[in-house]
Amino acid sequence: MGELSAADRPPVAVEDDLRSVMRNFATGVCVVSTFSDAESTRRHNALTINSLTSLSLDPALVSLSIRRDSAFLHDLMESRVWALSLLDGGGEDLARIFARPAEERGKALRSLPSEPGERTGALLLDSAAWMECRYRDHLVAGDHLLIVGEVVGTGVRHTRSSLVFLHGAFHRFERRAT
């Protein structure tokens, strides 16, 4: 199969085309949580993301990507800790709640069942799996910040399904019985 030369490739409207291309890439869905301790009062914050990547097993490192103008990012960079709740197939409502504006997310955090992680204090939600992370490094990447964290705690609950995001919608991925 022959390759197209650079001159033969059609021009690309990168921003729109990248969004269209990435809609074809299935990702897991999780809620990342952190907090701010302003004025001696802990205020929790959480956000739905699908940009979680495993980077290394030794040491255990993951990365996530958050818009640089996000108030959530400010809280995360201040606390330097976060928790990730990897959503199962029944987690679509949680994913939608934590994709809303900050005020609505805060209200939900005060009413939904959660518990502070033992190693970070960031909230863990009902989910298929979870991890707690401490800040290790970051990289400015366009309009986002790529944040690298060291995994300091993990847990798994055995569920039969996972929540994935594909073609602009949430889907339930069923695991086959063994």
mmCIF file of N, CA, C and O in Angstrom, residues 101-135:
data_model
loop_
_atom_site.group_PDB
_atom_site.id
_atom_site.type_symbol
_atom_site.label_atom_id
_atom_site.label_comp_id
_atom_site.label_asym_id
_atom_site.label_seq_id
_atom_site.Cartn_x
_atom_site.Cartn_y
_atom_site.Cartn_z
ATOM 1 N N PRO A 101 -21.627 22.681 35.926
ATOM 2 C CA PRO A 101 -20.906 23.824 36.526
ATOM 3 C C PRO A 101 -20.535 23.568 37.989
ATOM 4 O O PRO A 101 -21.170 22.773 38.693
ATOM 5 N N ALA A 102 -19.517 24.276 38.468
ATOM 6 C CA ALA A 102 -18.926 24.060 39.792
ATOM 7 C C ALA A 102 -19.938 24.101 40.927
ATOM 8 O O ALA A 102 -19.880 23.277 41.849
ATOM 9 N N GLU A 103 -20.854 25.039 40.896
ATOM 10 C CA GLU A 103 -21.836 25.155 41.987
ATOM 11 C C GLU A 103 -22.686 23.895 42.103
ATOM 12 O O GLU A 103 -22.926 23.396 43.202
ATOM 13 N N GLU A 104 -23.130 23.371 40.983
ATOM 14 C CA GLU A 104 -23.938 22.142 40.987
ATOM 15 C C GLU A 104 -23.111 20.944 41.445
ATOM 16 O O GLU A 104 -23.615 20.077 42.158
ATOM 17 N N ARG A 105 -21.845 20.897 41.036
ATOM 18 C CA ARG A 105 -20.967 19.793 41.463
ATOM 19 C C ARG A 105 -20.775 19.831 42.974
ATOM 20 O O ARG A 105 -20.796 18.796 43.648
ATOM 21 N N GLY A 106 -20.566 21.031 43.516
ATOM 22 C CA GLY A 106 -20.379 21.177 44.962
ATOM 23 C C GLY A 106 -21.592 20.724 45.739
ATOM 24 O O GLY A 106 -21.481 20.051 46.767
ATOM 25 N N LYS A 107 -22.768 21.073 45.254
ATOM 26 C CA LYS A 107 -24.014 20.670 45.903
ATOM 27 C C LYS A 107 -24.128 19.142 45.896
ATOM 28 O O LYS A 107 -24.494 18.525 46.900
ATOM 29 N N ALA A 108 -23.792 18.526 44.771
ATOM 30 C CA ALA A 108 -23.862 17.067 44.662
ATOM 31 C C ALA A 108 -22.884 16.403 45.627
ATOM 32 O O ALA A 108 -23.212 15.396 46.260
ATOM 33 N N LEU A 109 -21.683 16.966 45.756
ATOM 34 C CA LEU A 109 -20.690 16.376 46.668
ATOM 35 C C LEU A 109 -21.170 16.381 48.115
ATOM 36 O O LEU A 109 -20.823 15.496 48.890
ATOM 37 N N ARG A 110 -21.959 17.366 48.470
ATOM 38 C CA ARG A 110 -22.470 17.444 49.843
ATOM 39 C C ARG A 110 -23.604 16.460 50.094
ATOM 40 O O ARG A 110 -23.923 16.175 51.251
ATOM 41 N N SER A 111 -24.208 15.915 49.023
ATOM 42 C CA SER A 111 -25.358 15.038 49.220
ATOM 43 C C SER A 111 -25.123 13.585 48.813
ATOM 44 O O SER A 111 -25.853 12.704 49.242
ATOM 45 N N LEU A 112 -24.120 13.320 47.991
ATOM 46 C CA LEU A 112 -23.865 11.950 47.535
ATOM 47 C C LEU A 112 -23.008 11.177 48.533
ATOM 48 O O LEU A 112 -22.150 11.766 49.194
ATOM 49 N N PRO A 113 -23.215 9.858 48.619
ATOM 50 C CA PRO A 113 -22.348 9.059 49.492
ATOM 51 C C PRO A 113 -20.902 9.104 48.990
ATOM 52 O O PRO A 113 -20.639 8.934 47.809
ATOM 53 N N SER A 114 -19.993 9.369 49.917
ATOM 54 C CA SER A 114 -18.570 9.407 49.595
ATOM 55 C C SER A 114 -17.795 9.225 50.890
ATOM 56 O O SER A 114 -18.359 9.313 51.973
ATOM 57 N N GLU A 115 -16.502 8.987 50.744
ATOM 58 C CA GLU A 115 -15.651 8.896 51.926
ATOM 59 C C GLU A 115 -14.274 9.454 51.586
ATOM 60 O O GLU A 115 -13.803 9.321 50.453
ATOM 61 N N PRO A 116 -13.635 10.100 52.560
ATOM 62 C CA PRO A 116 -12.290 10.622 52.285
ATOM 63 C C PRO A 116 -11.290 9.480 52.149
ATOM 64 O O PRO A 116 -11.341 8.508 52.896
ATOM 65 N N GLY A 117 -10.413 9.589 51.170
ATOM 66 C CA GLY A 117 -9.364 8.600 51.007
ATOM 67 C C GLY A 117 -8.419 8.629 52.199
ATOM 68 O O GLY A 117 -8.128 9.699 52.737
ATOM 69 N N GLU A 118 -7.938 7.469 52.600
ATOM 70 C CA GLU A 118 -7.056 7.357 53.766
ATOM 71 C C GLU A 118 -5.740 8.106 53.603
ATOM 72 O O GLU A 118 -5.176 8.598 54.559
ATOM 73 N N ARG A 119 -5.239 8.185 52.377
ATOM 74 C CA ARG A 119 -3.909 8.764 52.159
ATOM 75 C C ARG A 119 -3.923 10.207 51.676
ATOM 76 O O ARG A 119 -2.898 10.870 51.720
ATOM 77 N N THR A 120 -5.075 10.676 51.164
ATOM 78 C CA THR A 120 -5.104 12.038 50.631
ATOM 79 C C THR A 120 -6.205 12.904 51.224
ATOM 80 O O THR A 120 -6.111 14.123 51.176
ATOM 81 N N GLY A 121 -7.252 12.316 51.716
ATOM 82 C CA GLY A 121 -8.392 13.082 52.192
ATOM 83 C C GLY A 121 -9.330 13.502 51.083
ATOM 84 O O GLY A 121 -10.404 14.032 51.341
ATOM 85 N N ALA A 122 -8.955 13.280 49.814
ATOM 86 C CA ALA A 122 -9.844 13.588 48.692
ATOM 87 C C ALA A 122 -10.973 12.555 48.679
ATOM 88 O O ALA A 122 -10.771 11.398 49.062
ATOM 89 N N LEU A 123 -12.146 12.960 48.254
ATOM 90 C CA LEU A 123 -13.320 12.096 48.335
ATOM 91 C C LEU A 123 -13.321 10.982 47.299
ATOM 92 O O LEU A 123 -12.986 11.198 46.129
ATOM 93 N N LEU A 124 -13.725 9.796 47.751
ATOM 94 C CA LEU A 124 -13.926 8.629 46.887
ATOM 95 C C LEU A 124 -15.424 8.393 46.769
ATOM 96 O O LEU A 124 -16.141 8.381 47.771
ATOM 97 N N LEU A 125 -15.902 8.217 45.548
ATOM 98 C CA LEU A 125 -17.314 7.966 45.280
ATOM 99 C C LEU A 125 -17.528 6.483 45.023
ATOM 100 O O LEU A 125 -16.584 5.743 44.772
ATOM 101 N N ASP A 126 -18.791 6.067 45.044
ATOM 102 C CA ASP A 126 -19.133 4.683 44.731
ATOM 103 C C ASP A 126 -18.709 4.400 43.294
ATOM 104 O O ASP A 126 -19.189 5.049 42.355
ATOM 105 N N SER A 127 -17.788 3.457 43.110
ATOM 106 C CA SER A 127 -17.233 3.216 41.778
ATOM 107 C C SER A 127 -16.639 1.821 41.681
ATOM 108 O O SER A 127 -16.473 1.132 42.676
ATOM 109 N N ALA A 128 -16.286 1.438 40.444
ATOM 110 C CA ALA A 128 -15.705 0.117 40.189
ATOM 111 C C ALA A 128 -14.307 -0.009 40.779
ATOM 112 O O ALA A 128 -13.900 -1.068 41.236
ATOM 113 N N ALA A 129 -13.559 1.086 40.747
ATOM 114 C CA ALA A 129 -12.192 1.085 41.264
ATOM 115 C C ALA A 129 -11.830 2.515 41.637
ATOM 116 O O ALA A 129 -12.494 3.462 41.217
ATOM 117 N N TRP A 130 -10.797 2.662 42.416
ATOM 118 C CA TRP A 130 -10.370 3.993 42.833
ATOM 119 C C TRP A 130 -8.868 4.022 43.029
ATOM 120 O O TRP A 130 -8.231 2.976 43.171
ATOM 121 N N MET A 131 -8.335 5.227 43.013
ATOM 122 C CA MET A 131 -6.933 5.424 43.373
ATOM 123 C C MET A 131 -6.765 6.807 43.977
ATOM 124 O O MET A 131 -7.534 7.720 43.690
ATOM 125 N N GLU A 132 -5.776 6.917 44.839
ATOM 126 C CA GLU A 132 -5.395 8.196 45.421
ATOM 127 C C GLU A 132 -4.011 8.550 44.899
ATOM 128 O O GLU A 132 -3.161 7.671 44.752
ATOM 129 N N CYS A 133 -3.812 9.833 44.623
ATOM 130 C CA CYS A 133 -2.556 10.276 44.007
ATOM 131 C C CYS A 133 -2.007 11.523 44.700
ATOM 132 O O CYS A 133 -2.763 12.338 45.218
ATOM 133 N N ARG A 134 -0.684 11.632 44.636
ATOM 134 C CA ARG A 134 0.035 12.828 45.084
ATOM 135 C C ARG A 134 0.760 13.429 43.888
ATOM 136 O O ARG A 134 1.314 12.707 43.061
ATOM 137 N N TYR A 135 0.764 14.743 43.833
ATOM 138 C CA TYR A 135 1.393 15.471 42.741
ATOM 139 C C TYR A 135 2.862 15.079 42.598
ATOM 140 O O TYR A 135 3.590 14.977 43.571
#
